[in-house]
PDB file of C-alpha atoms and ligand atoms in Angstrom:
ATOM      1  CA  UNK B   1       0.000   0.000   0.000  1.00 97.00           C
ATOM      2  CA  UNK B   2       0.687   3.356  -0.684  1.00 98.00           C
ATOM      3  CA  UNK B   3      -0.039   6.163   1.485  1.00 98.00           C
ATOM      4  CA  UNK B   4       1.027   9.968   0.655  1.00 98.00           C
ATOM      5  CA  UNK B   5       0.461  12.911   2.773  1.00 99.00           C
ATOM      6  CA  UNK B   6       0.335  16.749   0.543  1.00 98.00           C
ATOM      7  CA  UNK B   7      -0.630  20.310   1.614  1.00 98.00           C
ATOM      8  CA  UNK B   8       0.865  23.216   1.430  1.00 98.00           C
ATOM      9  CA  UNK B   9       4.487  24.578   3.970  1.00 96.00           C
ATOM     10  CA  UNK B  10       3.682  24.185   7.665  1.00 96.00           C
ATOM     11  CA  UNK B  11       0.078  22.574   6.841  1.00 98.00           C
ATOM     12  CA  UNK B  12       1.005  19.798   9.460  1.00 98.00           C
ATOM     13  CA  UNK B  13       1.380  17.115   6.679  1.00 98.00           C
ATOM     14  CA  UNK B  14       4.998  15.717   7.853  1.00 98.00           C
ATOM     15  CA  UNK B  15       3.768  15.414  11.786  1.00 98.00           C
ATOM     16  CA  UNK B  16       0.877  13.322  10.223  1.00 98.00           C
ATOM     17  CA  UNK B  17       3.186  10.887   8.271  1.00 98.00           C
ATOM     18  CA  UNK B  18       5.462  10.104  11.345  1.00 98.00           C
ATOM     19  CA  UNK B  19       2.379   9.821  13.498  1.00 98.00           C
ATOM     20  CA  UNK B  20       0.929   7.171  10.980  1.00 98.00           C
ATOM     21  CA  UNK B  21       4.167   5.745  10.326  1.00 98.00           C
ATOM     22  CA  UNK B  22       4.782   4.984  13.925  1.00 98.00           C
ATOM     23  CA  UNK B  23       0.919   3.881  14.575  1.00 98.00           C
ATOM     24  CA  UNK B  24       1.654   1.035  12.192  1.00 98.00           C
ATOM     25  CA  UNK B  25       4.803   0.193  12.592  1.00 98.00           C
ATOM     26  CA  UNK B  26       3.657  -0.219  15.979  1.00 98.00           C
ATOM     27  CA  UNK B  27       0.918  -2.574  15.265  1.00 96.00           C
ATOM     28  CA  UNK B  28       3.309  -5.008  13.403  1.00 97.00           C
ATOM     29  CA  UNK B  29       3.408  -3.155   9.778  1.00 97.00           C
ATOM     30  CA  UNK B  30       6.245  -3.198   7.613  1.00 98.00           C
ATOM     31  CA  UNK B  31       6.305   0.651   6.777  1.00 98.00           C
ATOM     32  CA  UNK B  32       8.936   3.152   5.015  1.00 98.00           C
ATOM     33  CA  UNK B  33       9.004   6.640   5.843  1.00 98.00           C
ATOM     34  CA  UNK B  34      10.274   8.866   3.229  1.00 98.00           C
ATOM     35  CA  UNK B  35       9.659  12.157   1.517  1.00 98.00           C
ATOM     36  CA  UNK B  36      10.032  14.436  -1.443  1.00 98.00           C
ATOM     37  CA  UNK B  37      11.810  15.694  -2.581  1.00 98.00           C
ATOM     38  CA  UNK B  38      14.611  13.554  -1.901  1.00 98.00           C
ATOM     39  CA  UNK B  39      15.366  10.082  -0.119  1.00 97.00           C
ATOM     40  CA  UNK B  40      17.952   9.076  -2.152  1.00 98.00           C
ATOM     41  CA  UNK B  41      21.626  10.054  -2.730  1.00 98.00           C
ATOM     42  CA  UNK B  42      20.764  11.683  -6.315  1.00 98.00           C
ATOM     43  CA  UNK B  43      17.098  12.894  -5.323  1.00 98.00           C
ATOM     44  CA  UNK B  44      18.982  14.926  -1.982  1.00 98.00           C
ATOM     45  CA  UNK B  45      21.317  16.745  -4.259  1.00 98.00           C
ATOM     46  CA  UNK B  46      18.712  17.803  -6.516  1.00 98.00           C
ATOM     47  CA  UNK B  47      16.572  19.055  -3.556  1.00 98.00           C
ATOM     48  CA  UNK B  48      19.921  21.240  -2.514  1.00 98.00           C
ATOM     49  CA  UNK B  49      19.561  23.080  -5.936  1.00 98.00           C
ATOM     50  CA  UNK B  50      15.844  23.207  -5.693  1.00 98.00           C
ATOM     51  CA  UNK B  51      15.315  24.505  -2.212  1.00 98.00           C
ATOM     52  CA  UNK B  52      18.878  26.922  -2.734  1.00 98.00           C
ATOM     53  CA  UNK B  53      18.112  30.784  -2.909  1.00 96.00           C
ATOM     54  CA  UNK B  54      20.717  31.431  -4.705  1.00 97.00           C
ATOM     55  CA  UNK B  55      19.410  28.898  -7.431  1.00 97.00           C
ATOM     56  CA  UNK B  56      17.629  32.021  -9.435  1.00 96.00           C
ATOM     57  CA  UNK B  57      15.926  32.484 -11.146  1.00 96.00           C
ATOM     58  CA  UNK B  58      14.704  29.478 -12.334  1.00 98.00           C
ATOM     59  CA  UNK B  59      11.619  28.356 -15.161  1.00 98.00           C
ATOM     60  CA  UNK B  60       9.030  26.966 -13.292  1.00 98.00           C
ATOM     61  CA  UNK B  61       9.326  24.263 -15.800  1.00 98.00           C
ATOM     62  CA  UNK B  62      12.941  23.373 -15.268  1.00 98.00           C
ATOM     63  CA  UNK B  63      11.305  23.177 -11.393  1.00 98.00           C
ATOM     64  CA  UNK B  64       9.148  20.616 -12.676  1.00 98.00           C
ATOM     65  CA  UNK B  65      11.924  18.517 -14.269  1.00 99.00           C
ATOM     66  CA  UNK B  66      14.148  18.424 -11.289  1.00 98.00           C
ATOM     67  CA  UNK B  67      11.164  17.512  -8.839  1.00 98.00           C
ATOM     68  CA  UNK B  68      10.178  14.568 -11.460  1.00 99.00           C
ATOM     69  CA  UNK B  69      14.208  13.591 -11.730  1.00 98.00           C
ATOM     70  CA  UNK B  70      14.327  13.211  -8.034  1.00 98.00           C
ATOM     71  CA  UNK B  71      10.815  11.626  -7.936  1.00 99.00           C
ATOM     72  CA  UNK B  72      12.020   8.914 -10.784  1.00 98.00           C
ATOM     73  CA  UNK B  73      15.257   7.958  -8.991  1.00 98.00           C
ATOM     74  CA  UNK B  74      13.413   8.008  -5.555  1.00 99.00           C
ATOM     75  CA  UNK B  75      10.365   5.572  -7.280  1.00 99.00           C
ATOM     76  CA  UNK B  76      12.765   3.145  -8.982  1.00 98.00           C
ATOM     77  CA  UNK B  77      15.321   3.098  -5.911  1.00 98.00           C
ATOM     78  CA  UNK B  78      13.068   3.238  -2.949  1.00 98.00           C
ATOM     79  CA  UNK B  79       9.108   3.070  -3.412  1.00 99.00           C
ATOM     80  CA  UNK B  80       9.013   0.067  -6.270  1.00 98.00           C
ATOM     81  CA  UNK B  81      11.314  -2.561  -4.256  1.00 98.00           C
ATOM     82  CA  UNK B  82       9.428  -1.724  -1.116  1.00 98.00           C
ATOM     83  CA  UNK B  83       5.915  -1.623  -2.644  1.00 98.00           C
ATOM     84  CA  UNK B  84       6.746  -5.186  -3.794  1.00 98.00           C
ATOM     85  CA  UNK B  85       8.254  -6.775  -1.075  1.00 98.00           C
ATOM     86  CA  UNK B  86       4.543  -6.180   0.756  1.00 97.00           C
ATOM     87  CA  UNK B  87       6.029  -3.041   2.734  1.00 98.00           C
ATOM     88  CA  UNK B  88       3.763  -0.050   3.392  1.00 98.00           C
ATOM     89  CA  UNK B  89       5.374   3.391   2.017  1.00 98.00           C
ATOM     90  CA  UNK B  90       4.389   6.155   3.559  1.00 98.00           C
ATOM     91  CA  UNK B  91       5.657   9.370   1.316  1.00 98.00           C
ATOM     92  CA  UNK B  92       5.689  13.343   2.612  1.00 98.00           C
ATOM     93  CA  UNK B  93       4.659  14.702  -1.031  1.00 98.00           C
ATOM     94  CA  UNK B  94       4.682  13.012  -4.238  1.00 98.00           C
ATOM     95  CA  UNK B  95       3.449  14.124  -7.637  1.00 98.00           C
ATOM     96  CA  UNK B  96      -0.077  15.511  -6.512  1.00 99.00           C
ATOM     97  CA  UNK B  97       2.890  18.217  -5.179  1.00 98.00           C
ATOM     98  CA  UNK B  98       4.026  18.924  -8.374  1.00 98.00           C
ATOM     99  CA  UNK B  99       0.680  19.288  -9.779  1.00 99.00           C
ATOM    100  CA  UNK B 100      -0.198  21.796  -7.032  1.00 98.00           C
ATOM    101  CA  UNK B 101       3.243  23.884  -7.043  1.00 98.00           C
ATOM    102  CA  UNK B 102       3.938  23.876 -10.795  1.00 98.00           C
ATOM    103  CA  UNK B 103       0.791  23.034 -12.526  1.00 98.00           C
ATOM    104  CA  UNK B 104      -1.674  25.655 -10.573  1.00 98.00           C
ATOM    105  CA  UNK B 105       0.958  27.511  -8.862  1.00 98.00           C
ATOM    106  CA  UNK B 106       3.584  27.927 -11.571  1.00 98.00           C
ATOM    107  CA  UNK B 107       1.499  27.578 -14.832  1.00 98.00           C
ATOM    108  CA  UNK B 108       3.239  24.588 -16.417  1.00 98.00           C
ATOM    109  CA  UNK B 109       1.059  23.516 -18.888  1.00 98.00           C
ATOM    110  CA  UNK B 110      -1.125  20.580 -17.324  1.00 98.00           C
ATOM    111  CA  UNK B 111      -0.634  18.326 -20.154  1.00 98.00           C
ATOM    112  CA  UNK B 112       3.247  18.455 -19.749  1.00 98.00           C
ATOM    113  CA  UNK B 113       2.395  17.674 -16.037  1.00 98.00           C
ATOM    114  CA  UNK B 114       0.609  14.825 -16.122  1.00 98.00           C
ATOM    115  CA  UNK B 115       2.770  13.229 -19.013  1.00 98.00           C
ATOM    116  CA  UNK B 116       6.029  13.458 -17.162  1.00 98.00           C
ATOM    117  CA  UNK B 117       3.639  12.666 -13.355  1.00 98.00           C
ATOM    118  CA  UNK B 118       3.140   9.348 -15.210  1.00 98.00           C
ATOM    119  CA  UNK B 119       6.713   8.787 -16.321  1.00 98.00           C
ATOM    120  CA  UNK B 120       8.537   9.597 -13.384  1.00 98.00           C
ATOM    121  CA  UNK B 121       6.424   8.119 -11.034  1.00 98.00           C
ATOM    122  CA  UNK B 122       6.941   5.242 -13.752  1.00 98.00           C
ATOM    123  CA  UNK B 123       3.091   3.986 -13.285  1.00 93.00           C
ATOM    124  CA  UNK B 124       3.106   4.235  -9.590  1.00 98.00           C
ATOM    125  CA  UNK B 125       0.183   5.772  -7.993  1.00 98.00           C
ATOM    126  CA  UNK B 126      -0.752   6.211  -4.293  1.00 98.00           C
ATOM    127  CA  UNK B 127      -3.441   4.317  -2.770  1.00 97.00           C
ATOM    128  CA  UNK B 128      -4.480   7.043  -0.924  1.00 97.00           C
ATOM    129  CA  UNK B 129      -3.575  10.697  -0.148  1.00 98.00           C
ATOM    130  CA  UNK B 130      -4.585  12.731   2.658  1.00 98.00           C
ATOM    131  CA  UNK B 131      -4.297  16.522   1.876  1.00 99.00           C
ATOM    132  CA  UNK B 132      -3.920  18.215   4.742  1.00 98.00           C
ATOM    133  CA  UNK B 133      -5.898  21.375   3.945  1.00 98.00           C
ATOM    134  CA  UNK B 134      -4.673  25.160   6.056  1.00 98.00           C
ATOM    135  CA  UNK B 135      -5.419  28.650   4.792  1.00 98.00           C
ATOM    136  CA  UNK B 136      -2.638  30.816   3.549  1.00 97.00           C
ATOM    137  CA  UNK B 137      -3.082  33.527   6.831  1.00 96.00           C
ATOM    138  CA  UNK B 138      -2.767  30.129   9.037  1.00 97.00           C
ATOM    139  CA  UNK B 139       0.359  28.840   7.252  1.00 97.00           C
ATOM    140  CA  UNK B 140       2.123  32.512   7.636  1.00 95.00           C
ATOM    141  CA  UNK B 141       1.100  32.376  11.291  1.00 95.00           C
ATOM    142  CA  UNK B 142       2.310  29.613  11.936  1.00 95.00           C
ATOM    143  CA  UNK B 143       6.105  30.574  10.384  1.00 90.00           C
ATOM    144  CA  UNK B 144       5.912  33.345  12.854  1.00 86.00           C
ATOM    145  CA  UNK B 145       5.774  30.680  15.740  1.00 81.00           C
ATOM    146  CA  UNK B 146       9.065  28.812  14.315  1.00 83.00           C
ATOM    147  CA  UNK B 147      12.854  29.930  14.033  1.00 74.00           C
ATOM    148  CA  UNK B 148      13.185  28.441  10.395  1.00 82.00           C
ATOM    149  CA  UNK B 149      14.417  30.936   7.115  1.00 88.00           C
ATOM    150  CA  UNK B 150      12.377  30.510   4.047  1.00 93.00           C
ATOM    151  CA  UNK B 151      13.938  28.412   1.163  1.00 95.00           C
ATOM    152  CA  UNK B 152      13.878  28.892  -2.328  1.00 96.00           C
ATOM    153  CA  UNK B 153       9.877  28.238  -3.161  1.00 96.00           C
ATOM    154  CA  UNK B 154       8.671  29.614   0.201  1.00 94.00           C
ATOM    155  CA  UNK B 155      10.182  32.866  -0.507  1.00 93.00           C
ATOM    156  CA  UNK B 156       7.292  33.289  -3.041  1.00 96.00           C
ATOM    157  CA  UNK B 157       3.694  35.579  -2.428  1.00 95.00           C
ATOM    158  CA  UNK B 158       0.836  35.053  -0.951  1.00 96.00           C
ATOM    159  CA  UNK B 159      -0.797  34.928  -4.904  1.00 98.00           C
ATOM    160  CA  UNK B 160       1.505  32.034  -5.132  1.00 98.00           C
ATOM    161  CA  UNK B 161       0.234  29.794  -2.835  1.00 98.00           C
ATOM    162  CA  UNK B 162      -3.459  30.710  -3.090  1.00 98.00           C
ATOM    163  CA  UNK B 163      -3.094  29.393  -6.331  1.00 98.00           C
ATOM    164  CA  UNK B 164      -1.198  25.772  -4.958  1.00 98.00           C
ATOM    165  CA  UNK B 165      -4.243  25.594  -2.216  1.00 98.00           C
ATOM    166  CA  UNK B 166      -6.839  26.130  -4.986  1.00 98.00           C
ATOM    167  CA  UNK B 167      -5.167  23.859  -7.107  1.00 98.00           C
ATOM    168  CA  UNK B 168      -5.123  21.186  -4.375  1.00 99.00           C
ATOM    169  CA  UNK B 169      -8.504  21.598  -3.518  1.00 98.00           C
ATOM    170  CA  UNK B 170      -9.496  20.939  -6.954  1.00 98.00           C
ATOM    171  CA  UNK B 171      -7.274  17.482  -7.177  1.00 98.00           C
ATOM    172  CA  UNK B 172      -9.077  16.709  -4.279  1.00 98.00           C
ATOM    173  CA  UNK B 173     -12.554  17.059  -5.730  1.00 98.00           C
ATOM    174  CA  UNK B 174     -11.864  15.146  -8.797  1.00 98.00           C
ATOM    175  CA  UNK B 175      -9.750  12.137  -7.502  1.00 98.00           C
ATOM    176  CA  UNK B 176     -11.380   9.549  -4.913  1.00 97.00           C
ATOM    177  CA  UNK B 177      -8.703   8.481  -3.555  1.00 98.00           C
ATOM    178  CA  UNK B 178      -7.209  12.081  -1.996  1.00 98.00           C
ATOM    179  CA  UNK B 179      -9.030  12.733   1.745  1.00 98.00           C
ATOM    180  CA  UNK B 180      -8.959  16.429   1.894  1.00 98.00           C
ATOM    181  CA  UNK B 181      -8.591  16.773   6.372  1.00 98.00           C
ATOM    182  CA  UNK B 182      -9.070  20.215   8.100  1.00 98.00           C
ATOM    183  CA  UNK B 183      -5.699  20.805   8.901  1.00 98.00           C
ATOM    184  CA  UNK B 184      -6.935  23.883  11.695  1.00 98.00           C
ATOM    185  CA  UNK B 185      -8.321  20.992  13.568  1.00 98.00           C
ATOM    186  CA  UNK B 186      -5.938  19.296  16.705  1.00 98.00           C
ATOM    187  CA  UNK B 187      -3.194  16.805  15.625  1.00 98.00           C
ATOM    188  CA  UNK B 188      -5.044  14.037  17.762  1.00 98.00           C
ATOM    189  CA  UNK B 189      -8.167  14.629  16.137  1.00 98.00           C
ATOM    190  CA  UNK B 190      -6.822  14.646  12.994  1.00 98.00           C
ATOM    191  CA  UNK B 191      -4.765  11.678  13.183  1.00 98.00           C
ATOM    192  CA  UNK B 192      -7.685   9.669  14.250  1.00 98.00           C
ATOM    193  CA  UNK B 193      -9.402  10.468  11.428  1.00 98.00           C
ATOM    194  CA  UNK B 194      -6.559   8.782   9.442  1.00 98.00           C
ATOM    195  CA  UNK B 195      -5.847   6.186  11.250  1.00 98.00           C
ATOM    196  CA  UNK B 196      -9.627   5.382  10.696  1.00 97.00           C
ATOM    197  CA  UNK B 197      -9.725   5.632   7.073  1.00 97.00           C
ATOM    198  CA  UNK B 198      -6.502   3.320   6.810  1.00 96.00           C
ATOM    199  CA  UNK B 199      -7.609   0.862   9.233  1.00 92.00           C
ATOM    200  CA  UNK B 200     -10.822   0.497   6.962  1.00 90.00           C
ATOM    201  CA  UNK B 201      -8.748   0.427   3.707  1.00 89.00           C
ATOM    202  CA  UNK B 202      -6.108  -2.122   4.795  1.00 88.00           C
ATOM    203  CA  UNK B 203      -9.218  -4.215   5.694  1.00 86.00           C
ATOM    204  CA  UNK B 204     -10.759  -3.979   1.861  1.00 84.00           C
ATOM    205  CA  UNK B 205      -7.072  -5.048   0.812  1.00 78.00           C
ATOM    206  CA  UNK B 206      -7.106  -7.819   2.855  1.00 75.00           C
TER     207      UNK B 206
HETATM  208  P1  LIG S   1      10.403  20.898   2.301  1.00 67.17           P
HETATM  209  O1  LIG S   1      11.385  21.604   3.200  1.00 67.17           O
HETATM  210  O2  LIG S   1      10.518  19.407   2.221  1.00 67.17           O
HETATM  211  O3  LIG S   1       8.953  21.393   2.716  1.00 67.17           O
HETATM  212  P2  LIG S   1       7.704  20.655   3.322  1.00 67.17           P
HETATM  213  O4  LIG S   1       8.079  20.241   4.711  1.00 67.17           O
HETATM  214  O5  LIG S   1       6.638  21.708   3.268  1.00 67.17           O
HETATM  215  O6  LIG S   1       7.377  19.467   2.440  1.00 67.17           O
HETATM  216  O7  LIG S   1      10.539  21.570   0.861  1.00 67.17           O
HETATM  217  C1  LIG S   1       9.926  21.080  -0.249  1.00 67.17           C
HETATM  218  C2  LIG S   1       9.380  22.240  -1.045  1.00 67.17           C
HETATM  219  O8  LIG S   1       9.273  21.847  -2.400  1.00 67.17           O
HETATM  220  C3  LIG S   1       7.992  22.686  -0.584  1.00 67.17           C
HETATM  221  O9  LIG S   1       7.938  24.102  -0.577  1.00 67.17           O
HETATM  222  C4  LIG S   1       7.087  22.182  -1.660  1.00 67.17           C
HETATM  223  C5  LIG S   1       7.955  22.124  -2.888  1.00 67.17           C
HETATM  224  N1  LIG S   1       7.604  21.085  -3.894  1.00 67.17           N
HETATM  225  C6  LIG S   1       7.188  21.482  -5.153  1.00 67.17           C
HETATM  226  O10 LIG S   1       7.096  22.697  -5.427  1.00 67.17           O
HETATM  227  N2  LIG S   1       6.907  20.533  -6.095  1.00 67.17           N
HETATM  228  C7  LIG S   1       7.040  19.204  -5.853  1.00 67.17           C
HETATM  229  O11 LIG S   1       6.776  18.354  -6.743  1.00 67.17           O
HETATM  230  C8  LIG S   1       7.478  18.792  -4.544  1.00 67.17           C
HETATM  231  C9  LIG S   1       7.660  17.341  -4.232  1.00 67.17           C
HETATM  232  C10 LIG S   1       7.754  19.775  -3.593  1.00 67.17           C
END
């Protein structure tokens, strides 16, 4: 099974993954953790250029390229031999990201996006993915509470990711298998609400 957690910087998505992660490893599960981009040796260098702020300025479709580089490499490494050795990955972003960031936030053209979102992810395509869904306002609020400098692709506006969460929110109404989750609600809560939905869809696999 594959389970991927999306939503925008500080939208909570990463503390859900670990949360899940541990919930069932602790229950017996075989389960990966990894996350985009990145997880292997190739995929981390390519995030150093992509999250650098000195790497500018650069096309929003040479963006896209890199992420789906890093995403092949990280698929054909990590996810496939995993995926068929009966392990559950768990993944922090995967191409629904690119999709949001570059397709409705950076105005690749959405046929390019989905051509290469099949090839790099060479066929592979999550189970189910939980978008963790937090206003704009909330996310900037939130950045005020933590010590962290932007990186490349958070230094952009606040037009830029209205335009990622509107994008998301529109995957999320066409495709079954995303769970769009009020990320303004508490982590328990929310985790519970996941741990549900997986409990009932590991049961229809079995
Ligand atoms: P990261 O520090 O991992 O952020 P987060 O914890 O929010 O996931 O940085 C990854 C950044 O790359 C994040 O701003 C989202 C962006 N991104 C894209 O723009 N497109 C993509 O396909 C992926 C995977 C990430």
């Amino acid at each position: 099974m594959f389970i991927t957690f999306e939503g925008i910087d500080r939208s909570g998505k990463s503390t859900q993954a670990i949360l899940l992660h541990n919930y069932l490893s602790g229950i017996g599960y075989r389960t990966k953790l990894i996350r985009e981009p990145g997880g292997t040796r190739v995929s981390e260098k390519i995030r150093k250029i992509l999250l650098d702020k000195s790497c500018k300025p650069m096309d929003f479709l040479t963006e896209f390229l890199l992420f789906s580089a890093s995403r092949k490499q990280l698929t054909e490494e990590v996810i496939k031999p995993c995926l068929n050795q009966g392990v559950i990955v768990i993944c922090d972003r995967y191409f629904d990201s690119s999709t949001a960031y570059q397709g409705y936030g950076g105005k690749v053209d959405m046929k390019i996006i989905s051509m290469v979102n099949k090839i790099s992810s060479a066929g592979v395509k999550p189970d189910l993915t939980f978008l963790i869904d937090i206003t704009y306002p909330e996310s900037i609020k939130r950045k005020g509470l933590m010590s962290s400098s932007n990186d490349r692709i958070e230094d952009r506006r606040a037009g830029y990711f209205n335009k990622v969460i509107k994008g998301y929110r529109e995957l999320a109404k066409v495709n079954s298998r995303i769970v769009k989750l009020n990320g303004l609600k508490p982590v328990n809560e929310i985790h519970n609400k996941i741990k549900l939905l997986i409990t009932g869809k590991l049961k229809s696999l079995s």
